[in-house]
Amino acid sequence: MYLIELKELVKSYGPVKALKGLSLTIPKGCLYGLLGPNGAGKSTTLRIICTLLSPDSGQVYFGGLDVLRFPGLTRKKLGYVAQEVSIDKILTGRELLRLQGDLYHLVPGKREKRIAELIERLDMGEWIDRRCGTFSGGMRRRLDLASGLLHQPELLILDEPTVGLDIESRSVIWALLRELQAQGTTILLSSHYLEEVEALANQMAIIDDGRVIAEGIPSDLKQQLGGDRVTLRVREFSDENESEKVRQLLEGLEGVREVLVNRAQGFCLNFVVDNENVLPRLRDELKSAQFNVFALAHSQPSLDDVYLQATGRTLMDAELEVAGIRDVKLETKRAMR
Amino acid sequence: MTSPITASQQSSDQLNRNSERIQEILAMTKRLFIQLFRRPSTLIAGILQPLIWLVLFGALFSNAPAGLLPGGMSYGRFLGAGLIVFTAFSGALNAGLPVMFDREFGFLNRLLVAPLVSRSSIVFASVIYITSISLVQSIAIMMMAFLLGYGWPGLIGMLLVLLTLLLLVFAVTALSLGMAFALPGHIELIAVIFVANLPLLFASTALAPISFMPGWLGWLAAINPLTFAIEPIRAAYAGPLNLNSVVLHAPYGEVTGIQCLLILTALSIALFVLIRPLLNRKLA
């Protein structure tokens, strides 16, 4: 049974098309990961689900309810933890939680009980009565998460919840998300961290350029790729020209496919081999062509490989491409109501 | 036909919604007051500035010839009404700033994601907050003016002063909130506030009567909303209150106290009607 259904969502910000017909379904009770580089359309998707944005076209359903027609009913059922932590620096953590409770119309008794539970669960007792302006990034994120959970939502939406966090805060958040999912809360999480989605999600979609390019169970997506992943470095610091020559050589070898020059990692080469028996032959061919092997790593497929397979570039490459053309100030302005 | 049970449920739902609406408005208003008590500098500055004006301007013209001002009023008493209105006006003009900062820092999104009974609660909270602050500041100015010997309007007069200020504050708060949603950022909002504030003061009867002004400025002052707030308050300070008596001798005719209040009421309603589509769009 699906809790969320998105159908052919299109959304533009002026000339920039953020979503280009994005469709996906999120089963009830799962921890669903949205993976993709910055600017892929993850935040826009989440903002549409939580009624902060309206799509130019397309449909959104929450448990069969048309979100675009009944946004008020949807808001009661979801908790949203935005990418930019939006706290009032003058209030204390507890005051902020009380405000949140009142915005969700909790009766004072229940509100105080939930606040006490969350303070304990997220280990916020030592600092919750200090002003939010004095909090570290990890403390702010935990408080924001507590705000999103205060009214016990059916769906918790988290936009890049662990960006820039210390390891302790990250592990507290990961543990809580696993616990919530075990208790039946549906969680929708966006991230551009591969390891986060691999570690947490039991279903996922990869978003690129405003579309879903792969969707399913992470292990299935990796297995569907077939073959083993190899990363080859002929020298510690190769140049593009040399890597291109190696690529041409590798493409002629039997049992080797999908050879790519990875610019983001110093022009190393990523490719797929049918099995590990191909590797000794590959070494011999490189030696005959007078190429050294500085490093050769061999692994099972990862989610980055799924992304690579679908887009022809690594997630890191995609990040670097976007980093050069993104205007964060403009995006912030667009996000303003 | 509606069954009695359904009607009773509807009534109970309505009661619940009203109670939830009050809960959300009070919560947002409380937040603004907590901010004020922990950062009282704007409140203090808002009281200090008109007090300084009252003392300095009052002293500047203290030796003006008797009978120069209408009704033989002292300049301090004349100025008091102007500064009370100016204080309320300045405070209300800044009403949009907290909303603008909430927009910029994403806090507004927290409010918009919540299942508010009505998103107009966000506006109501701002109006309640800024009205309370303006009234507190104005009462402080009135007390100071009294201590300086510039008079006291009496109980009925005080009620008129508060009513007049309420009308002005509603109108200007509507304008400021409209700008807070229409303008792209706080820099632009502060620029507009900066440009509007003092010129509107000088182009009103706050500092001098219309008879002192050149013709064009007299016309400007006579259509300036601040003037319609200042003159009834000045009349309340001048003596026994009669709303039907003429309080403003404008180039286009004479205006009574009640007419001033009606103009301010119309202005408040017009501005709220004017910004409503913008608020509906931004808070949809």
Coordinates of C-alpha atoms in Angstrom, one line a residue:
Chain A
M1 CA 0.0 0.0 0.0
Y2 CA 1.4 3.4 -1.0
L3 CA 1.3 6.3 1.4
I4 CA 2.6 8.8 -1.2
E5 CA 2.1 8.9 -4.9
L6 CA 3.6 11.5 -7.1
K7 CA 2.5 11.6 -10.7
E8 CA 4.3 13.5 -13.5
L9 CA 5.3 16.5 -11.3
V10 CA 6.6 19.5 -13.3
K11 CA 7.9 22.6 -11.5
S12 CA 9.9 25.6 -12.9
Y13 CA 11.5 28.5 -11.2
G14 CA 11.5 31.1 -14.0
P15 CA 13.6 29.6 -16.8
V16 CA 15.0 26.8 -14.6
K17 CA 13.0 23.5 -14.8
A18 CA 13.5 21.9 -11.4
L19 CA 11.1 18.9 -12.0
K20 CA 10.5 17.4 -15.4
G21 CA 7.7 14.9 -15.0
L22 CA 8.8 13.3 -11.8
S23 CA 6.8 10.2 -10.7
L24 CA 7.3 7.9 -7.7
T25 CA 5.5 5.9 -5.1
I26 CA 6.4 5.5 -1.4
P27 CA 5.1 2.5 0.4
K28 CA 3.6 2.9 3.9
G29 CA 6.0 2.1 6.7
C30 CA 9.2 2.2 4.8
L31 CA 12.3 4.4 5.1
Y32 CA 12.5 5.8 1.6
G33 CA 15.7 7.5 0.4
L34 CA 15.8 10.1 -2.3
L35 CA 19.4 10.2 -3.7
G36 CA 20.7 12.7 -6.2
P37 CA 23.2 15.5 -6.6
N38 CA 22.5 19.0 -5.4
G39 CA 20.1 20.7 -7.8
A40 CA 18.6 17.4 -8.9
G41 CA 15.1 18.4 -7.6
K42 CA 15.0 16.5 -4.3
S43 CA 14.2 19.5 -2.1
T44 CA 11.6 20.8 -4.6
T45 CA 9.9 17.3 -4.5
L46 CA 9.8 17.3 -0.7
R47 CA 8.5 20.9 -0.6
I48 CA 5.7 20.0 -2.9
I49 CA 4.7 16.9 -0.7
C50 CA 4.7 19.1 2.4
T51 CA 2.5 21.7 0.7
L52 CA 5.1 24.5 0.7
L53 CA 5.1 24.6 -3.1
S54 CA 2.6 23.9 -5.7
P55 CA 3.7 22.1 -8.9
D56 CA 3.1 23.6 -12.3
S57 CA 1.4 20.3 -13.2
G58 CA 1.1 16.8 -11.9
Q59 CA -0.6 15.1 -8.9
V60 CA 0.3 14.4 -5.3
Y61 CA -1.6 11.9 -3.2
F62 CA -1.1 11.2 0.5
G63 CA -2.9 8.0 1.5
G64 CA -5.2 8.5 -1.4
L65 CA -6.0 12.1 -0.5
D66 CA -5.3 14.7 -3.1
V67 CA -2.7 16.9 -1.4
L68 CA -3.1 19.8 -3.8
R69 CA -6.9 20.0 -3.0
F70 CA -6.7 19.3 0.7
P71 CA -3.4 20.7 1.9
G72 CA -4.7 21.3 5.4
L73 CA -5.6 17.7 6.1
T74 CA -2.1 16.6 4.8
R75 CA -0.3 19.0 7.1
K76 CA -1.7 17.4 10.1
K77 CA -0.2 14.0 9.1
L78 CA 3.3 15.0 8.3
G79 CA 6.4 16.3 10.0
Y80 CA 8.9 18.3 7.9
V81 CA 12.5 18.9 8.8
A82 CA 13.9 21.3 6.3
Q83 CA 17.4 21.4 4.9
E84 CA 18.1 24.8 6.4
V85 CA 17.4 24.6 10.1
S86 CA 14.7 27.2 10.8
I87 CA 14.8 28.0 14.5
D88 CA 14.2 31.2 16.4
K89 CA 17.6 32.1 18.0
I90 CA 16.0 34.1 20.8
L91 CA 13.7 31.3 22.1
T92 CA 15.0 28.5 24.2
G93 CA 14.8 25.0 22.7
R94 CA 11.9 24.1 25.0
E95 CA 10.0 27.3 24.1
L96 CA 10.4 26.5 20.4
L97 CA 9.0 23.0 21.0
R98 CA 6.1 24.5 22.9
L99 CA 5.4 26.9 20.0
Q100 CA 5.5 23.9 17.6
G101 CA 3.1 22.0 19.9
D102 CA 0.7 24.9 19.9
L103 CA 0.9 25.3 16.1
Y104 CA -0.2 21.6 15.9
H105 CA -2.9 22.2 18.5
L106 CA -1.6 19.8 21.1
V107 CA -3.3 20.1 24.5
P108 CA -0.8 21.4 27.0
G109 CA -0.6 18.1 29.0
K110 CA 0.1 16.0 25.9
R111 CA 2.5 18.7 24.5
E112 CA 4.6 18.7 27.7
K113 CA 4.7 14.9 27.8
R114 CA 5.8 14.6 24.2
I115 CA 8.4 17.3 24.8
A116 CA 9.8 15.4 27.8
E117 CA 9.9 12.2 25.7
L118 CA 11.7 13.8 22.8
I119 CA 14.2 15.6 25.1
E120 CA 15.1 12.3 26.6
R121 CA 15.2 10.3 23.3
L122 CA 17.3 12.9 21.5
D123 CA 19.5 13.5 24.5
M124 CA 18.8 17.2 24.6
G125 CA 18.3 17.5 28.4
E126 CA 21.5 19.4 29.1
W127 CA 20.9 22.2 26.7
I128 CA 17.2 22.4 25.9
D129 CA 16.6 25.4 28.2
R130 CA 19.4 27.5 26.6
R131 CA 18.6 29.9 23.8
C132 CA 18.7 28.3 20.3
G133 CA 21.2 30.9 19.2
T134 CA 23.9 29.2 21.3
F135 CA 23.3 25.8 19.8
S136 CA 25.8 24.0 17.5
G137 CA 24.7 22.6 14.1
G138 CA 24.1 19.1 15.6
M139 CA 22.0 20.5 18.5
R140 CA 20.0 22.6 16.1
R141 CA 19.3 19.6 13.9
R142 CA 18.3 17.4 16.8
L143 CA 15.9 20.2 18.0
D144 CA 14.5 20.5 14.5
L145 CA 14.0 16.8 14.3
A146 CA 12.2 16.9 17.6
S147 CA 9.9 19.7 16.3
G148 CA 9.1 17.5 13.3
L149 CA 8.2 14.6 15.5
L150 CA 6.3 16.3 18.3
H151 CA 2.8 15.6 16.9
Q152 CA 3.7 12.0 16.0
P153 CA 3.3 12.4 12.2
E154 CA 2.4 9.5 9.9
L155 CA 5.1 10.7 7.5
L156 CA 8.3 12.3 8.5
I157 CA 10.1 14.2 5.7
L158 CA 13.7 15.0 6.2
D159 CA 15.6 17.1 3.7
E160 CA 19.4 16.4 3.9
P161 CA 19.1 15.7 7.7
T162 CA 22.8 15.1 8.4
V163 CA 24.6 17.6 6.2
G164 CA 27.5 19.1 8.0
L165 CA 26.9 17.2 11.3
D166 CA 29.4 15.7 13.7
I167 CA 29.5 11.9 13.9
E168 CA 27.8 11.8 17.3
S169 CA 24.7 13.8 16.1
R170 CA 24.6 11.8 12.9
S171 CA 24.6 8.5 14.8
V172 CA 21.9 9.8 17.2
I173 CA 19.7 10.8 14.2
W174 CA 20.4 7.5 12.3
A175 CA 19.4 5.5 15.4
L176 CA 16.2 7.4 15.9
L177 CA 15.2 7.1 12.2
R178 CA 15.7 3.3 12.4
E179 CA 13.7 3.2 15.6
L180 CA 10.8 5.3 14.1
Q181 CA 10.7 3.1 11.1
A182 CA 10.5 0.0 13.2
Q183 CA 7.6 1.6 15.0
G184 CA 5.7 2.1 11.7
T185 CA 6.4 5.7 10.8
T186 CA 7.0 6.2 7.1
I187 CA 10.1 8.3 6.6
L188 CA 11.1 10.1 3.4
L189 CA 14.7 11.2 3.5
S190 CA 16.6 13.1 0.8
S191 CA 20.4 13.0 0.7
H192 CA 23.3 13.3 -1.5
Y193 CA 25.3 11.0 0.8
L194 CA 25.5 7.5 -0.7
E195 CA 26.4 5.9 2.5
E196 CA 23.5 7.5 4.3
V197 CA 20.9 6.1 1.8
E198 CA 22.7 2.7 1.7
A199 CA 22.7 2.5 5.5
L200 CA 19.2 3.7 6.2
A201 CA 16.8 3.2 3.2
N202 CA 14.9 0.1 2.5
Q203 CA 13.5 1.6 -0.7
M204 CA 14.9 4.4 -2.7
A205 CA 14.8 6.5 -5.9
I206 CA 17.7 8.2 -7.6
I207 CA 16.8 11.6 -9.0
D208 CA 18.7 13.4 -11.7
D209 CA 17.8 16.5 -13.6
G210 CA 14.2 16.6 -12.3
R211 CA 13.4 13.0 -13.1
V212 CA 13.5 9.6 -11.3
I213 CA 16.2 7.6 -13.1
A214 CA 16.1 4.5 -10.9
E215 CA 13.7 3.3 -8.2
G216 CA 13.6 0.2 -6.0
I217 CA 15.3 -1.6 -3.2
P218 CA 18.9 -0.5 -2.9
S219 CA 20.3 -4.1 -3.0
D220 CA 18.2 -5.0 -6.0
L221 CA 19.3 -1.9 -7.9
K222 CA 22.9 -2.8 -7.3
Q223 CA 22.5 -6.5 -8.3
Q224 CA 20.6 -5.5 -11.5
L225 CA 23.8 -3.9 -12.7
G226 CA 25.7 -7.2 -12.8
G227 CA 29.5 -7.5 -13.0
D228 CA 32.2 -6.2 -10.7
R229 CA 33.3 -2.6 -10.4
V230 CA 36.9 -1.7 -11.0
T231 CA 38.8 1.5 -10.4
L232 CA 42.1 1.8 -12.2
R233 CA 44.9 4.3 -11.8
V234 CA 47.9 4.0 -14.1
R235 CA 49.7 6.7 -12.3
E236 CA 49.1 8.7 -9.1
F237 CA 48.3 11.8 -11.1
S238 CA 47.3 11.0 -14.7
D239 CA 46.2 13.5 -17.2
E240 CA 43.1 13.4 -19.4
N241 CA 45.1 12.5 -22.5
E242 CA 46.7 9.5 -20.9
S243 CA 43.5 8.2 -19.3
E244 CA 41.8 8.5 -22.7
K245 CA 44.4 6.3 -24.3
V246 CA 43.9 3.7 -21.5
R247 CA 40.1 3.9 -22.0
Q248 CA 40.5 3.1 -25.7
L249 CA 42.7 0.1 -24.8
L250 CA 40.3 -1.2 -22.2
E251 CA 37.3 -0.9 -24.4
G252 CA 38.9 -3.4 -26.8
L253 CA 39.2 -6.1 -24.1
E254 CA 36.8 -9.0 -23.9
G255 CA 34.9 -9.0 -20.6
V256 CA 35.4 -5.3 -20.0
R257 CA 32.6 -2.7 -20.5
E258 CA 31.3 0.7 -19.5
V259 CA 34.7 2.3 -19.3
L260 CA 34.6 5.9 -18.0
V261 CA 37.3 8.5 -17.2
N262 CA 36.5 9.8 -13.8
R263 CA 37.6 13.5 -13.8
A264 CA 36.5 14.1 -10.2
Q265 CA 39.0 11.5 -9.0
G266 CA 42.1 12.6 -10.9
F267 CA 41.3 11.0 -14.2
C268 CA 41.2 7.5 -12.9
L269 CA 39.2 4.9 -14.9
N270 CA 35.9 3.3 -13.7
F271 CA 34.7 0.2 -15.6
V272 CA 32.9 -3.1 -15.2
V273 CA 34.3 -6.6 -15.6
D274 CA 32.3 -9.7 -16.1
N275 CA 34.2 -11.5 -13.3
E276 CA 37.5 -11.3 -11.5
N277 CA 39.2 -13.7 -14.0
V278 CA 39.4 -10.8 -16.4
L279 CA 41.8 -8.9 -14.2
P280 CA 45.1 -10.8 -14.8
R281 CA 44.5 -10.6 -18.6
L282 CA 43.8 -6.9 -18.2
R283 CA 47.1 -6.4 -16.3
D284 CA 49.0 -8.2 -19.1
E285 CA 47.5 -6.0 -21.8
L286 CA 48.4 -2.8 -19.9
K287 CA 51.9 -4.0 -19.4
S288 CA 52.3 -4.8 -23.1
A289 CA 51.0 -1.3 -24.0
Q290 CA 53.6 0.1 -21.5
F291 CA 51.1 1.4 -19.0
N292 CA 51.9 0.9 -15.3
V293 CA 49.3 0.0 -12.7
F294 CA 49.6 2.4 -9.8
A295 CA 46.3 1.2 -8.2
L296 CA 43.6 -1.2 -9.1
A297 CA 40.5 -1.6 -6.8
H298 CA 37.9 -4.2 -7.4
S299 CA 34.4 -4.1 -5.6
Q300 CA 30.8 -5.1 -5.8
P301 CA 28.4 -2.5 -7.4
S302 CA 27.5 0.5 -5.2
L303 CA 24.7 3.0 -5.5
D304 CA 27.2 5.3 -7.1
D305 CA 27.6 2.7 -9.8
V306 CA 23.8 2.7 -10.2
Y307 CA 23.9 6.4 -10.7
L308 CA 26.9 6.1 -13.0
Q309 CA 25.1 3.5 -15.1
A310 CA 22.0 5.6 -15.5
T311 CA 23.6 9.0 -16.1
G312 CA 27.1 8.3 -17.5
R313 CA 28.8 10.3 -14.6
T314 CA 29.5 9.7 -11.0
L315 CA 27.6 11.5 -8.3
M316 CA 30.7 13.4 -7.4
D317 CA 31.1 14.6 -11.0
A318 CA 27.4 15.7 -11.0
E319 CA 28.0 17.6 -7.8
L320 CA 31.0 19.4 -9.3
E321 CA 29.2 20.3 -12.4
V322 CA 26.3 21.8 -10.5
A323 CA 28.6 23.5 -8.0
G324 CA 30.0 25.7 -10.8
I325 CA 26.6 26.9 -12.0
R326 CA 24.5 27.0 -8.9
D327 CA 23.4 30.4 -7.5
V328 CA 22.6 29.6 -3.9
K329 CA 21.4 33.2 -3.1
L330 CA 18.9 33.0 -6.0
E331 CA 17.7 29.6 -4.9
T332 CA 17.2 31.0 -1.3
K333 CA 15.1 33.8 -2.8
R334 CA 13.1 31.4 -4.8
A335 CA 12.5 29.3 -1.7
M336 CA 11.1 32.4 0.1
R337 CA 7.4 32.8 0.3
Chain B
M1 CA -32.5 18.2 6.6
T2 CA -29.7 18.4 9.2
S3 CA -30.2 16.1 12.1
P4 CA -29.8 17.5 15.6
I5 CA -26.7 15.3 16.2
T6 CA -25.0 16.6 13.1
A7 CA -25.8 20.2 14.1
S8 CA -24.4 19.6 17.5
Q9 CA -21.3 18.0 16.0
Q10 CA -20.9 21.0 13.6
S11 CA -21.2 23.4 16.6
S12 CA -18.6 21.4 18.5
D13 CA -16.3 21.3 15.5
Q14 CA -16.6 25.1 15.1
L15 CA -15.9 25.5 18.8
N16 CA -12.8 23.3 18.5
R17 CA -11.6 25.3 15.5
N18 CA -12.1 28.5 17.3
S19 CA -10.2 27.2 20.3
E20 CA -7.4 26.0 18.0
R21 CA -7.3 29.3 16.2
I22 CA -6.9 31.1 19.5
Q23 CA -4.2 28.7 20.6
E24 CA -2.1 29.3 17.4
I25 CA -2.6 33.1 17.5
L26 CA -1.6 33.2 21.2
A27 CA 1.5 31.0 20.6
M28 CA 2.8 33.2 17.7
T29 CA 2.0 36.4 19.7
K30 CA 3.8 35.0 22.7
R31 CA 6.9 34.3 20.6
L32 CA 7.0 37.9 19.5
F33 CA 6.7 39.1 23.1
I34 CA 9.5 36.8 24.2
Q35 CA 11.7 38.2 21.5
L36 CA 10.8 41.7 22.7
F37 CA 11.6 41.1 26.4
R38 CA 14.9 39.4 25.5
R39 CA 15.8 42.1 23.0
P40 CA 14.1 45.2 24.4
S41 CA 16.3 47.7 22.6
T42 CA 13.7 48.5 19.9
L43 CA 11.1 49.1 22.5
I44 CA 13.4 51.4 24.5
A45 CA 14.5 53.2 21.4
G46 CA 10.9 53.6 20.3
I47 CA 10.1 55.4 23.6
L48 CA 13.4 57.3 23.9
Q49 CA 13.4 58.9 20.4
P50 CA 10.0 60.7 20.8
L51 CA 10.9 61.7 24.4
I52 CA 14.0 63.4 23.1
W53 CA 12.0 65.1 20.4
L54 CA 9.5 66.2 23.0
V55 CA 12.2 67.7 25.2
L56 CA 14.3 69.2 22.5
F57 CA 11.6 70.5 20.2
G58 CA 9.5 71.6 23.1
A59 CA 12.5 73.7 24.3
L60 CA 13.3 75.0 20.8
F61 CA 10.0 76.7 20.5
S62 CA 9.3 77.4 24.2
N63 CA 9.8 81.2 23.6
A64 CA 7.4 81.4 20.7
P65 CA 5.1 84.4 21.1
A66 CA 1.9 83.6 23.0
G67 CA -1.2 83.1 20.8
L68 CA 0.9 82.0 17.8
L69 CA -0.6 78.5 17.8
P70 CA -4.3 77.7 17.5
G71 CA -6.2 78.2 20.7
G72 CA -3.2 79.8 22.4
M73 CA -1.8 76.3 23.0
S74 CA 1.8 75.9 24.2
Y75 CA 4.2 74.4 21.7
G76 CA 4.9 71.4 24.0
R77 CA 1.2 70.6 24.2
F78 CA 0.9 71.1 20.4
L79 CA 3.9 68.8 19.8
G80 CA 2.7 66.1 22.2
A81 CA -0.1 65.0 20.0
G82 CA 2.2 64.9 17.0
L83 CA 4.8 62.8 18.7
I84 CA 2.2 60.3 20.2
V85 CA 1.0 59.7 16.6
F86 CA 4.5 59.6 15.2
T87 CA 5.6 57.0 17.8
A88 CA 2.6 54.7 17.0
F89 CA 3.2 55.3 13.3
S90 CA 6.9 54.4 13.4
G91 CA 6.2 51.3 15.4
A92 CA 3.5 50.1 13.0
L93 CA 5.6 50.9 10.0
N94 CA 8.2 48.4 11.4
A95 CA 5.6 45.7 11.9
G96 CA 6.6 43.9 8.7
L97 CA 10.3 43.5 9.8
P98 CA 9.8 40.4 12.0
V99 CA 7.7 38.8 9.2
M100 CA 10.4 39.6 6.7
F101 CA 13.1 38.0 8.8
D102 CA 10.9 35.0 9.2
R103 CA 10.6 34.8 5.4
E104 CA 14.4 35.2 5.0
F105 CA 15.4 32.7 7.6
G106 CA 12.9 30.1 6.7
F107 CA 10.9 30.3 10.0
L108 CA 7.8 31.2 8.0
N109 CA 8.0 27.8 6.3
R110 CA 7.8 26.2 9.8
L111 CA 4.5 28.1 10.3
L112 CA 3.2 27.3 6.8
V113 CA 3.8 23.6 7.1
A114 CA 1.8 23.5 10.3
P115 CA -1.9 22.7 10.1
L116 CA -3.0 26.2 11.1
V117 CA -6.8 26.7 11.3
S118 CA -6.2 29.9 9.3
R119 CA -2.9 31.3 8.0
S120 CA -4.3 34.7 8.7
S121 CA -3.4 33.8 12.3
I122 CA 0.2 34.8 11.3
V123 CA -1.0 38.3 10.4
F124 CA -3.3 38.6 13.5
A125 CA -0.4 37.7 15.8
S126 CA 1.7 40.5 14.2
V127 CA -1.2 43.0 14.5
I128 CA -1.8 42.2 18.2
Y129 CA 1.9 42.5 19.0
I130 CA 2.5 45.7 17.2
T131 CA -0.7 47.3 18.4
S132 CA 0.2 46.5 22.0
I133 CA 3.7 47.9 21.6
S134 CA 2.5 51.0 20.0
L135 CA 0.0 51.6 22.7
V136 CA 2.5 51.1 25.5
Q137 CA 4.9 53.5 23.8
S138 CA 2.2 56.1 23.2
I139 CA 1.1 55.9 26.9
A140 CA 4.7 56.4 27.9
I141 CA 4.9 59.5 25.8
M142 CA 1.6 60.8 27.2
M143 CA 2.9 60.4 30.7
M144 CA 6.1 62.1 29.9
A145 CA 4.3 65.0 28.3
F146 CA 2.1 65.2 31.4
L147 CA 5.2 65.3 33.6
L148 CA 6.7 68.1 31.4
G149 CA 3.5 70.1 32.0
Y150 CA 2.1 69.6 28.5
G151 CA -1.3 68.4 29.8
W152 CA -3.4 65.3 30.0
P153 CA -6.4 64.5 27.9
G154 CA -8.6 63.1 30.7
L155 CA -10.3 59.7 30.7
I156 CA -12.6 60.2 27.8
G157 CA -9.8 62.0 25.9
M158 CA -7.5 59.1 26.6
L159 CA -10.0 56.7 25.2
L160 CA -10.2 58.8 22.0
V161 CA -6.4 58.9 21.8
L162 CA -6.3 55.1 22.1
L163 CA -9.0 54.6 19.5
T164 CA -7.4 57.0 17.1
L165 CA -4.0 55.2 17.5
L166 CA -5.6 51.8 17.0
L167 CA -7.1 52.9 13.7
L168 CA -3.8 54.4 12.5
V169 CA -1.8 51.4 13.7
F170 CA -4.1 48.9 11.9
A171 CA -3.8 50.9 8.7
V172 CA 0.0 51.2 8.8
T173 CA 0.5 47.6 10.1
A174 CA -1.5 46.4 7.1
L175 CA 0.8 48.5 4.8
S176 CA 3.9 47.2 6.5
L177 CA 2.9 43.6 6.4
G178 CA 1.9 44.0 2.7
M179 CA 5.4 45.3 2.0
A180 CA 7.0 42.5 4.0
F181 CA 5.5 40.0 1.7
A182 CA 5.8 42.0 -1.5
L183 CA 9.5 43.2 -1.2
P184 CA 12.4 40.8 -1.9
G185 CA 14.3 41.3 1.4
H186 CA 14.8 43.3 4.6
I187 CA 17.2 45.7 3.0
E188 CA 14.5 46.9 0.6
L189 CA 11.9 47.0 3.5
I190 CA 14.2 49.1 5.7
A191 CA 14.9 51.4 2.8
V192 CA 11.1 52.0 2.3
I193 CA 10.6 52.6 6.0
F194 CA 13.5 55.0 6.1
V195 CA 12.2 57.0 3.1
A196 CA 8.6 57.1 4.3
N197 CA 9.1 57.8 8.0
L198 CA 10.4 61.3 8.4
P199 CA 8.9 62.9 5.3
L200 CA 5.5 61.8 6.4
L201 CA 6.1 63.3 9.8
F202 CA 7.2 66.6 8.3
A203 CA 4.4 66.6 5.8
S204 CA 1.8 66.4 8.6
T205 CA 0.6 68.8 11.3
A206 CA 2.8 67.0 13.9
L207 CA 5.3 69.8 14.2
A208 CA 3.5 72.9 12.8
P209 CA -0.1 73.8 12.0
I210 CA -1.2 74.0 8.3
S211 CA -1.4 77.8 8.6
F212 CA 2.4 77.9 9.0
M213 CA 3.0 75.9 5.8
P214 CA 3.4 77.0 2.2
G215 CA 0.3 76.1 0.1
W216 CA 1.6 72.9 -1.5
L217 CA 2.8 71.5 1.8
G218 CA -0.5 72.5 3.5
W219 CA -2.3 70.4 0.9
L220 CA 0.1 67.5 1.5
A221 CA -0.4 67.8 5.2
A222 CA -4.2 67.9 4.8
I223 CA -4.3 64.6 3.0
N224 CA -1.7 62.9 5.1
P225 CA -3.2 60.1 7.2
L226 CA -1.0 61.2 10.2
T227 CA -2.8 64.5 10.3
F228 CA -6.2 62.7 10.6
A229 CA -4.8 61.0 13.7
I230 CA -3.0 64.0 15.1
E231 CA -5.8 66.5 15.0
P232 CA -8.5 64.6 17.1
I233 CA -5.8 63.8 19.7
R234 CA -4.7 67.4 19.8
A235 CA -8.4 68.4 20.2
A236 CA -8.6 65.9 23.1
Y237 CA -5.7 67.7 24.7
A238 CA -7.1 71.1 24.1
G239 CA -10.2 70.8 26.2
P240 CA -13.6 69.2 26.5
L241 CA -14.0 66.6 23.8
N242 CA -16.6 67.2 21.1
L243 CA -16.1 64.9 18.1
N244 CA -18.5 67.0 16.0
S245 CA -16.4 70.1 16.3
V246 CA -13.9 71.1 13.5
V247 CA -10.4 69.8 14.3
L248 CA -8.7 70.4 11.0
H249 CA -8.9 73.6 8.8
A250 CA -7.7 72.0 5.5
P251 CA -7.3 73.9 2.2
Y252 CA -10.2 71.8 0.9
G253 CA -12.5 72.5 3.8
E254 CA -13.1 71.9 7.5
V255 CA -12.9 68.4 8.9
T256 CA -14.5 67.3 12.2
G257 CA -13.1 64.9 14.7
I258 CA -15.6 62.2 13.8
Q259 CA -14.7 62.7 10.1
C260 CA -11.0 62.2 10.9
L261 CA -11.9 58.9 12.6
L262 CA -14.0 57.8 9.7
I263 CA -11.2 58.5 7.3
L264 CA -8.8 56.5 9.4
T265 CA -11.3 53.6 9.6
A266 CA -11.8 53.7 5.8
L267 CA -8.1 53.7 5.3
S268 CA -7.5 50.7 7.6
I269 CA -10.2 48.7 5.8
A270 CA -9.0 49.7 2.4
L271 CA -5.4 48.7 3.1
F272 CA -6.4 45.3 4.6
V273 CA -8.6 44.7 1.5
L274 CA -5.8 45.8 -0.7
I275 CA -3.1 43.5 0.8
R276 CA -5.5 40.6 1.2
P277 CA -4.9 39.1 -2.3
L278 CA -1.1 39.4 -1.7
L279 CA -1.4 37.7 1.7
N280 CA -3.7 35.0 0.2
R281 CA -1.1 34.3 -2.5
K282 CA 1.9 34.3 -0.3
L283 CA 0.3 32.3 2.5
A284 CA -1.7 29.9 0.2

